[in-house]
Short mmCIF file of C-alpha atoms in Angstrom, two decimals:
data_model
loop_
_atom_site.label_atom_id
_atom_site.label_comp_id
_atom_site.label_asym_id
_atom_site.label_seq_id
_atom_site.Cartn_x
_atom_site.Cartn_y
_atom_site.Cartn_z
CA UNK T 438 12.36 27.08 -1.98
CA UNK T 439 10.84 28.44 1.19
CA UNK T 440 13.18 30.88 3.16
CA UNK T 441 15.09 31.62 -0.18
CA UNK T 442 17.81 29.05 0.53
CA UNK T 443 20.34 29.02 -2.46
CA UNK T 444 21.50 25.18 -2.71
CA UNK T 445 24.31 26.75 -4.53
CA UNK T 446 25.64 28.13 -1.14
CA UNK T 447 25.86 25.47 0.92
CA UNK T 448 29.45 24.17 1.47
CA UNK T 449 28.76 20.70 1.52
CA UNK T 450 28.24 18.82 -1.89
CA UNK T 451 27.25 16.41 -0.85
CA UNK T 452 23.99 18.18 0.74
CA UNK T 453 23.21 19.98 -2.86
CA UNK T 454 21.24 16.58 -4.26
CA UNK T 455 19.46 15.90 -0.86
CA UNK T 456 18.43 19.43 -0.87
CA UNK T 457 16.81 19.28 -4.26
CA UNK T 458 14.90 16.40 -3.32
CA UNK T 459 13.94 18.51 -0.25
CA UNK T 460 12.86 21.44 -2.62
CA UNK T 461 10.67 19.43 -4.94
CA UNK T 462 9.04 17.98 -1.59
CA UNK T 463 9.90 14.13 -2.16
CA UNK T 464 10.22 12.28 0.70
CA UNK T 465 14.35 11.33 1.81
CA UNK T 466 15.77 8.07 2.19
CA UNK T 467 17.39 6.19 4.91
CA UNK T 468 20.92 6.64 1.88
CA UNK T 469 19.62 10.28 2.46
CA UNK T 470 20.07 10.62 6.01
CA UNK T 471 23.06 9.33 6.51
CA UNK T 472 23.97 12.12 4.44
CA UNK T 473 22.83 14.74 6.95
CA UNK T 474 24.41 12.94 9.91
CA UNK T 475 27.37 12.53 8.28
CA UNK T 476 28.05 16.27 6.82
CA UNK T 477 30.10 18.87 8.66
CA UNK T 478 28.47 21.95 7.26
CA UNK T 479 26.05 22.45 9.99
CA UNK T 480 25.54 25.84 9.27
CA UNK T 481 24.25 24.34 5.76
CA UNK T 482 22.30 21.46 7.13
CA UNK T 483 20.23 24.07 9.59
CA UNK T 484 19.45 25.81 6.47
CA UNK T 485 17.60 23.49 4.97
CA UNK T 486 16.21 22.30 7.98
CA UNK T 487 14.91 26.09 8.66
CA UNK T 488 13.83 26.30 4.77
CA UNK T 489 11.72 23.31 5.52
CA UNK T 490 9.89 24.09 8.46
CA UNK T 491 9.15 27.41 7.60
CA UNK T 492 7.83 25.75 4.33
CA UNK T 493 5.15 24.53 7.09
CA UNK T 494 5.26 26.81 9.71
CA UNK T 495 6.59 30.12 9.01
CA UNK T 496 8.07 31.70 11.16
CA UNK T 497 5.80 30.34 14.40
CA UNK T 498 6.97 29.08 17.13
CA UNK T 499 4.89 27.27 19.35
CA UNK T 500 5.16 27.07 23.18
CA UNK T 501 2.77 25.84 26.39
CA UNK T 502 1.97 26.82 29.49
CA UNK T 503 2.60 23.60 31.07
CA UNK T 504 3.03 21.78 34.70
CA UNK T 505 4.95 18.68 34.88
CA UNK T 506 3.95 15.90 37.28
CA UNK T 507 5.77 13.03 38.63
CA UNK T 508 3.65 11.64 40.92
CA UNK T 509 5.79 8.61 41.61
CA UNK T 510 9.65 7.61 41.14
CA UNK T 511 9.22 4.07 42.46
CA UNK T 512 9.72 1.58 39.36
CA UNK T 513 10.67 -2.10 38.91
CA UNK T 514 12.89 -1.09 36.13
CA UNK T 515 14.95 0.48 38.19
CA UNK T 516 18.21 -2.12 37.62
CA UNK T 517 17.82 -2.56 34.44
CA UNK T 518 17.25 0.72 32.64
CA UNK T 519 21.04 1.76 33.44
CA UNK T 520 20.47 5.38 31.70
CA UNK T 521 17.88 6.55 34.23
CA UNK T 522 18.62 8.55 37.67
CA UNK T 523 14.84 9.24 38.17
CA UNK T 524 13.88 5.62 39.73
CA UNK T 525 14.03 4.17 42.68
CA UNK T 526 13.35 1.23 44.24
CA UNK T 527 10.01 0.56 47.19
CA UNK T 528 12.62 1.11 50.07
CA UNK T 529 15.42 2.71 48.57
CA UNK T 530 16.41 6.19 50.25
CA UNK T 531 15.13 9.23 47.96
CA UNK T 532 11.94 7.22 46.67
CA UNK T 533 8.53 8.72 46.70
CA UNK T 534 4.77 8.05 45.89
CA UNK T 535 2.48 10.95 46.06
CA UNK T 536 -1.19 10.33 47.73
CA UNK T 537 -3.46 12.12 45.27
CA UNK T 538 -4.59 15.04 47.65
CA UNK T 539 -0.52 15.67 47.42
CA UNK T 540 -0.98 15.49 43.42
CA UNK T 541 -3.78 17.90 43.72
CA UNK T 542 -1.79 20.21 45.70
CA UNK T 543 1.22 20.75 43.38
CA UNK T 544 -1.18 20.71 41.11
CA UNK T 545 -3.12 23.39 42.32
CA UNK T 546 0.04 26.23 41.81
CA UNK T 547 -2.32 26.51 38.19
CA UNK T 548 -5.07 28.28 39.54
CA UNK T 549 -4.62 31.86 39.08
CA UNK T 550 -1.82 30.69 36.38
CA UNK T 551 -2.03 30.30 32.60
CA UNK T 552 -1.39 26.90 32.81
CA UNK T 553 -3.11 24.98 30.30
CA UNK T 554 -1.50 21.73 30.31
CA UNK T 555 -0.78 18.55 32.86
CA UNK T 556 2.06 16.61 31.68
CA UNK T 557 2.25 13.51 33.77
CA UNK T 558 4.88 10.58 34.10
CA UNK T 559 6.75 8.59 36.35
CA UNK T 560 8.18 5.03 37.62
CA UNK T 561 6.42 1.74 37.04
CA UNK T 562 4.96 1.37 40.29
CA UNK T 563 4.34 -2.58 41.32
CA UNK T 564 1.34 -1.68 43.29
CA UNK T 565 0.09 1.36 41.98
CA UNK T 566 -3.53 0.15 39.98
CA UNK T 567 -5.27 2.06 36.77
CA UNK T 568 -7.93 3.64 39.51
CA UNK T 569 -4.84 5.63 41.25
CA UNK T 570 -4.47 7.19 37.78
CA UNK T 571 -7.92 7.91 36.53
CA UNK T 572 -9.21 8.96 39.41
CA UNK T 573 -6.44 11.65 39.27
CA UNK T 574 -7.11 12.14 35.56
CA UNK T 575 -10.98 13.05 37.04
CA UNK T 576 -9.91 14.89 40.24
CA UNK T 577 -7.98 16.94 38.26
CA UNK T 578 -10.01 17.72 35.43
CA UNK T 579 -12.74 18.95 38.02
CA UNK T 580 -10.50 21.24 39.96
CA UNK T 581 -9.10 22.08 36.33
CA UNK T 582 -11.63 22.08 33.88
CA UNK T 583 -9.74 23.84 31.33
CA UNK T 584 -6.80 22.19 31.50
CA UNK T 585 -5.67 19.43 29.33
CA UNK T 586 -4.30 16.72 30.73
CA UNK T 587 -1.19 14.67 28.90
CA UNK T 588 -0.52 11.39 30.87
CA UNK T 589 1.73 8.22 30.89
CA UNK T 590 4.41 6.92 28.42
CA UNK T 591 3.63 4.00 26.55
CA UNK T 592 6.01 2.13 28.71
CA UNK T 593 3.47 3.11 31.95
CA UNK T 594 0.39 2.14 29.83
CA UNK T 595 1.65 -1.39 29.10
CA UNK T 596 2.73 -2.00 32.69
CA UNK T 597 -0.63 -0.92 34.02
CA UNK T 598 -2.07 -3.49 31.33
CA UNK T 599 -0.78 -6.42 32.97
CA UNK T 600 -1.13 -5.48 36.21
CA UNK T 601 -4.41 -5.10 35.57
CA UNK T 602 -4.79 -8.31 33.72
CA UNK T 603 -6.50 -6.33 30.59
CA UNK T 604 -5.26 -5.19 27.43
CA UNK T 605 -3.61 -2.03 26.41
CA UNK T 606 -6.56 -0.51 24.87
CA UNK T 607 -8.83 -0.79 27.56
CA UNK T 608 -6.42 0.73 30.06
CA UNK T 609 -6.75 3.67 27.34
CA UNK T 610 -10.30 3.64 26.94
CA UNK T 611 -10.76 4.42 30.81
CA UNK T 612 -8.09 6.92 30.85
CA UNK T 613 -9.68 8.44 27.73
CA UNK T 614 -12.91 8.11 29.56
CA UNK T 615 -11.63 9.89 33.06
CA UNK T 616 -10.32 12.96 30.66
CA UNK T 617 -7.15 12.08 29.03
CA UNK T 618 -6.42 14.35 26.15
CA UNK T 619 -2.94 12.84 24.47
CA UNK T 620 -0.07 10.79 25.44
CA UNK T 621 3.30 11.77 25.80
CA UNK T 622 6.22 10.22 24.14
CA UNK T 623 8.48 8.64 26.32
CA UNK T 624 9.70 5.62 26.81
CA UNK T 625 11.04 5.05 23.08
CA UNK T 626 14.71 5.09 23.60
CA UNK T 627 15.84 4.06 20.82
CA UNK T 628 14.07 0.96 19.40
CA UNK T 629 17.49 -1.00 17.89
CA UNK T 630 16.99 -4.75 19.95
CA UNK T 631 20.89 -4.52 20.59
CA UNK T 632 20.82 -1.04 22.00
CA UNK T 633 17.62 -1.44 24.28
CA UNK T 634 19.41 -5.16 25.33
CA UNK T 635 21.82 -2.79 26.78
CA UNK T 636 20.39 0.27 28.41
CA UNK T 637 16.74 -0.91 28.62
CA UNK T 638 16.64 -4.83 28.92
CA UNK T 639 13.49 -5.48 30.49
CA UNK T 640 11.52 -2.30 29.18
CA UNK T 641 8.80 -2.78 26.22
CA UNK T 642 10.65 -3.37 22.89
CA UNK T 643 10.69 -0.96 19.76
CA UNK T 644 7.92 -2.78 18.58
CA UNK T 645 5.33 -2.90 21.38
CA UNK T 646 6.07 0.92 22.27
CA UNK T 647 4.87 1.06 18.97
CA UNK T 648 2.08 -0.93 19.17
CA UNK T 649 0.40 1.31 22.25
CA UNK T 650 1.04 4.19 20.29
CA UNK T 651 -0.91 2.80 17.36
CA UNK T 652 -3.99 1.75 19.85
CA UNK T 653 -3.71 5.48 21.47
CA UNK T 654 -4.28 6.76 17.74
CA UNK T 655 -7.08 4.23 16.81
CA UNK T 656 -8.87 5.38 19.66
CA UNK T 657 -8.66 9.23 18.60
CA UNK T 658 -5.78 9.53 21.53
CA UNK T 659 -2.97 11.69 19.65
CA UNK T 660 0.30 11.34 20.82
CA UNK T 661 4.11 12.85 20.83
CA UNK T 662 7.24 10.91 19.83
CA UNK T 663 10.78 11.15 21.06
CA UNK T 664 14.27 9.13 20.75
CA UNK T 665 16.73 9.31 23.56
CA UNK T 666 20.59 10.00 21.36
CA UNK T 667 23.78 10.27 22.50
CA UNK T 668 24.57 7.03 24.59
CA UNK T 669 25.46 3.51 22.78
CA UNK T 670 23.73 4.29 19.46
CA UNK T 671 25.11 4.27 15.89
CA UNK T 672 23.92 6.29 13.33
CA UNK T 673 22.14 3.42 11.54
CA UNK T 674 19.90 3.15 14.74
CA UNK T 675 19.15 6.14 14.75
CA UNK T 676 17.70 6.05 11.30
CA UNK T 677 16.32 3.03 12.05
CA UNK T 678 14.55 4.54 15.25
CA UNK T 679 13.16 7.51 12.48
CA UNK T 680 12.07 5.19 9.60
CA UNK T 681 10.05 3.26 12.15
CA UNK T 682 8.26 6.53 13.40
CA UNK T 683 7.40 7.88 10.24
CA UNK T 684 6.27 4.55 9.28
CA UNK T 685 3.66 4.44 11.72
CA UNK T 686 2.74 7.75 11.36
CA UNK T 687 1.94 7.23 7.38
CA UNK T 688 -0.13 4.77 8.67
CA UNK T 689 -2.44 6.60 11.33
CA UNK T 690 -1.48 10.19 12.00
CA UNK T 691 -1.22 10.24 15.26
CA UNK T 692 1.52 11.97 16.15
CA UNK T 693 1.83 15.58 17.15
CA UNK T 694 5.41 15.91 17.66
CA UNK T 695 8.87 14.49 17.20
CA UNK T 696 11.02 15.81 20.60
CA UNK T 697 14.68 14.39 20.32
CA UNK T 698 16.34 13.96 23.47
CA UNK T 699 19.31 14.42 25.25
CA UNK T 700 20.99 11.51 27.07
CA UNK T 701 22.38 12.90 30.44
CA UNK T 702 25.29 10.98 32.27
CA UNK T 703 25.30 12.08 36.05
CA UNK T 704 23.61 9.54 38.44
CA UNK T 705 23.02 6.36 36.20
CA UNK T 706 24.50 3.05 35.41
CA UNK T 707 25.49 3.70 32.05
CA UNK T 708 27.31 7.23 32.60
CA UNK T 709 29.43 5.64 34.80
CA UNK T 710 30.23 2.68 32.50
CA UNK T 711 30.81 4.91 29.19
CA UNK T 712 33.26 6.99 31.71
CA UNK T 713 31.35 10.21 30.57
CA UNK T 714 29.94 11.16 34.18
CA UNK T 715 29.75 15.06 33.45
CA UNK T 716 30.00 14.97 30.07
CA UNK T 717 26.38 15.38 28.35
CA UNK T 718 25.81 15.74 24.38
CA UNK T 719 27.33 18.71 22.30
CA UNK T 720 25.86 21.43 21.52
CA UNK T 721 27.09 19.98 17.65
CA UNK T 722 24.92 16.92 18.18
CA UNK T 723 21.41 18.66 19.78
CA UNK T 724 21.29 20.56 16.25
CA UNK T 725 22.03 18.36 14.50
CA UNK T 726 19.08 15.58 16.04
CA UNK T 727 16.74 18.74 15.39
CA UNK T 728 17.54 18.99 12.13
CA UNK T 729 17.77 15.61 10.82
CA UNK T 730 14.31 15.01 12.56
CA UNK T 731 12.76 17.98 10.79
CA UNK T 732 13.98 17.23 7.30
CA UNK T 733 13.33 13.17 7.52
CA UNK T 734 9.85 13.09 9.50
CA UNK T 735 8.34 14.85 6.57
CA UNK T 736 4.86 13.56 8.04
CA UNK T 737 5.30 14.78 11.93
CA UNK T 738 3.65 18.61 12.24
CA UNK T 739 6.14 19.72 15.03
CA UNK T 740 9.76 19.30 16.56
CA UNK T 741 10.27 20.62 19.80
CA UNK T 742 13.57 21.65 21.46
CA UNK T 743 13.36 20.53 25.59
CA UNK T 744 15.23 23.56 26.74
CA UNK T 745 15.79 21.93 30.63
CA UNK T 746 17.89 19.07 29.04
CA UNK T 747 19.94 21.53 26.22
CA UNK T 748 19.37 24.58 28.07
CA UNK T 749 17.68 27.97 26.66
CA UNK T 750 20.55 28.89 24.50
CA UNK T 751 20.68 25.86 22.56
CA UNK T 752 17.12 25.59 22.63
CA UNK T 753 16.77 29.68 21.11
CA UNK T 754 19.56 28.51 18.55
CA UNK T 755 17.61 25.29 17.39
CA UNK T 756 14.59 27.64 16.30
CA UNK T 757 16.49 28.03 13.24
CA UNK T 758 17.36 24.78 12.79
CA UNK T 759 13.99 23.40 11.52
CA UNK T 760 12.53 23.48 15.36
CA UNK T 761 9.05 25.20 15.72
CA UNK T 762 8.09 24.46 19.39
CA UNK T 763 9.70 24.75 22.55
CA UNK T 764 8.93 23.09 26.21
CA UNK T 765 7.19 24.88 28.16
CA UNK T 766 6.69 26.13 31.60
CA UNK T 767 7.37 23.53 33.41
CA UNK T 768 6.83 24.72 37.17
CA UNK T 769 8.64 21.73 38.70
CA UNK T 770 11.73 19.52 36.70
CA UNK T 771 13.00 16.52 38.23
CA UNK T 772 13.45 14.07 35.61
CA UNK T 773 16.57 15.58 33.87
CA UNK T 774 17.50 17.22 36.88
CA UNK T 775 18.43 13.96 38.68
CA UNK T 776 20.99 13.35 35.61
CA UNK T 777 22.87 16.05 36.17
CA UNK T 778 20.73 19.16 34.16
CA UNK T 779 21.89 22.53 35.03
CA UNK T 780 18.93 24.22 33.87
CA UNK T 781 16.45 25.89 36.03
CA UNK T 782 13.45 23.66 37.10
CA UNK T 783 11.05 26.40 35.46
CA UNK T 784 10.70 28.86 33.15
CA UNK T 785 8.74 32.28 33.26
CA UNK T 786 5.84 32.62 30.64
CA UNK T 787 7.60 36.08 29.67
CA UNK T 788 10.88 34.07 29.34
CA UNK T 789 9.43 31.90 26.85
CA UNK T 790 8.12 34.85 24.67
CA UNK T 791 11.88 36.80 24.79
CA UNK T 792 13.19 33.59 23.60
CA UNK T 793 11.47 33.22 20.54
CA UNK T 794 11.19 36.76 20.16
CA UNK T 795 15.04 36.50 20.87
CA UNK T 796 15.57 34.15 17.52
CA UNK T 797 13.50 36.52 15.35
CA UNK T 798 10.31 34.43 15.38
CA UNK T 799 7.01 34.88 16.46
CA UNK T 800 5.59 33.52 19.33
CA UNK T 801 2.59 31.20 19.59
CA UNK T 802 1.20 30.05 22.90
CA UNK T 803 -0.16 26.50 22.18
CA UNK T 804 -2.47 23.87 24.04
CA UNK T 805 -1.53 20.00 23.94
CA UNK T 806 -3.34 19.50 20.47
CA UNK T 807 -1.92 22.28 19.06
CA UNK T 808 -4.54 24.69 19.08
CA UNK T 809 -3.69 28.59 19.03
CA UNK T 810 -4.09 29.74 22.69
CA UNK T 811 -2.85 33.55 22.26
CA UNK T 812 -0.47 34.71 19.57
CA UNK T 813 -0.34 38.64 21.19
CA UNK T 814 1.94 39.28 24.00
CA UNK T 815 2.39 43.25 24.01
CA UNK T 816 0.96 42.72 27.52
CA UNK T 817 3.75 40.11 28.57
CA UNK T 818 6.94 40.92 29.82
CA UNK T 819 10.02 38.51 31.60
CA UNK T 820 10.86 39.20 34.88
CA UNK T 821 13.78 40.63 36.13
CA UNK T 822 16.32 38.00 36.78
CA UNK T 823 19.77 37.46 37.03
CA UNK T 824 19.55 34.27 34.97
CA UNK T 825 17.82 36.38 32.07
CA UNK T 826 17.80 34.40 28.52
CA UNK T 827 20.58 35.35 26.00
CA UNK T 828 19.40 36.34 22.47
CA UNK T 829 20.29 34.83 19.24
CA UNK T 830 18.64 37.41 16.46
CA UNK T 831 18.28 35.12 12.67
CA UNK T 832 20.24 37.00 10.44
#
């Protein structure tokens, strides 16, 4: 088996027969995962996980020059998605809606920069229309030429759809049209009816979040997938939530990348009710969502760590447990931030390199379709900084 991985030594039994199945490349069952959430040998479970990516990837790991983009926090979800501390409400104190010339400008901190990637979300904005967002799809792409440009969650796309009075596909066709390269992945949650019923109410169900990604891939838009862990969920739903993304991914490809995340408790709803204000996910669970997503979603190419929501060190660490990408630069963080992050809003280019580097892989600079951008950095170096990365060398 790839990476050399002796089923013999993992401590676990009860991993041995889903690791043989792994091995001879058949495809796990739901009976199967349940199995890797449920074992305690997580040093033996990010084994196999590791054997299995590098079984695709070797040992690349694949970052971006990015620049995230909220343009707006104003959304009419904002009482009902009780996990969220991004939105706000028209008049509430703290909300914002950025004219595009004020887009442009953040935006603008690329020239001169590496930056080879616009990632762009934000509220559901009751007055915002589809022109506010292709024209910035097209203002950008001319000050930007080379830059792609990865815009709205599913959840964004459906609302501009019936604002609109139009269907989701054509709101995609004119954002494809204005220069839209993929679609982020957003917005899923997790797609269990009961869980959504009580941290997501009014937001698009499992099964339409799935739908827009399905039109997105029709119309040769590829896009990334995510599930949000750690709040109400069971393990079944989280399965569930998996089975369903793989499903639709057998049937058109589309996706890119699985990117489980973190569920952050400061400055929502739901924190508050769970009693967990200050109290995030363990560093036990953000492995073990990397792993279980590498080893299940046997169809997905990638699984990226989001090092602003686990921070660097778990992020370095989960590059050897079946993880082959990493977020990228970031420039600006305020989603995760609001719920209580700790991280810094950015991260350095060089910082990105001396991470992988760090976990004894080799760094692979990326762009949003997952073309190689640079894989030689004997030019690149972090800066000096208190907050310099810890390593974690493979053994």
């Amino acid at each position: 088996m790839p990476g050399d991985l002796d089923i013999a030594m993992l401590e676990d039994p009860a991993l041995r027969p889903v690791a043989e199945r792994v091995a001879a490349g058949q495809r796990l069952d739901t009976a199967d995962a349940r199995v890797l959430y449920g074992t305690a040998d997580l040093l033996g479970l990010g084994l196999l996980a590791d054997a299995a990516n590098r079984r695709r990837n070797g040992d690349r790991v694949f970052f971006s020059a990015n620049q995230h983009i909220n343009p707006t926090n104003i959304c009419i979800l904002r009482n009902t998605c009780t996990f969220c501390s991004f939105a706000r409400m028209p008049k509430e104190d703290g909300g914002y809606t950025r004219s595009l010339d004020e887009v442009f400008a953040e935006a603008a901190q690329a020239t001169g920069s590496p930056t080879r990637e616009f990632h762009i979300v934000g509220g559901l904005h009751p007055k915002l229309r589809l022109s506010y967002y292709t024209d910035m799809i097209r203002g950008l792409k001319e000050r930007h030429p080379g830059v792609h440009i990865k815009a709205l969650t599913a959840v964004e796309i459906a609302h501009l759809a019936r604002i609109e009075r139009t269907s989701e596909r054509e709101v995609l066709l004119a954002m494809r049209e204005a220069g839209l390269t993929s679609l982020p992945g957003g917005g899923a949650e997790v797609f269990s009816t009961a869980v959504r019923a009580t941290i997501a109410e009014r937001k698009l169900t499992g099964t339409e979040w799935l739908r827009v990604h399905r039109v997105a891939h029709e119309l040769g838009i590829p896009t990334n997938c995510t599930m949000l862990y750690g709040h109400v969920e069971t393990i079944d739903d989280r399965i569930e939530h998996l089975s369903m993304l793989r499903g639709l991914q057998d049937e058109t490809g589309g996706f890119l990348t699985y990117i489980p995340l973190a569920y952050h408790t400061e400055n929502n709803e739901l924190g508050a009710e769970l009693g967990r204000v200050g109290t995030a996910t363990t560093g036990y669970e953000d492995l073990k969502a990397i792993a279980v997503g590498r080893l299940f979603l046997d169809n997905i190419p990638h699984v990226k760590t989001h090092w602003p929501m686990v921070t660097p060190f778990m992020s370095q660490i989960a590059l050897s447990f079946g993880c082959d990408d990493v977020e990228g630069t970031v420039v600006y963080e305020r989603i995760y931030h609001q719920a209580g992050a700790r991280t810094q809003m950015h991260m350095h280019y060089g910082e990105l390199v001396a991470l992988i580097r760090g976990a004894g892989k080799r760094p692979v600079e990326r762009d949003s379709l997952y073309a190689t951008v640079r894989e030689t950095f004997d030019d690149v170096t972090p800066p000096p900084s208190p907050r310099s990365l810890p390593v974690v060398h493979a053994a």
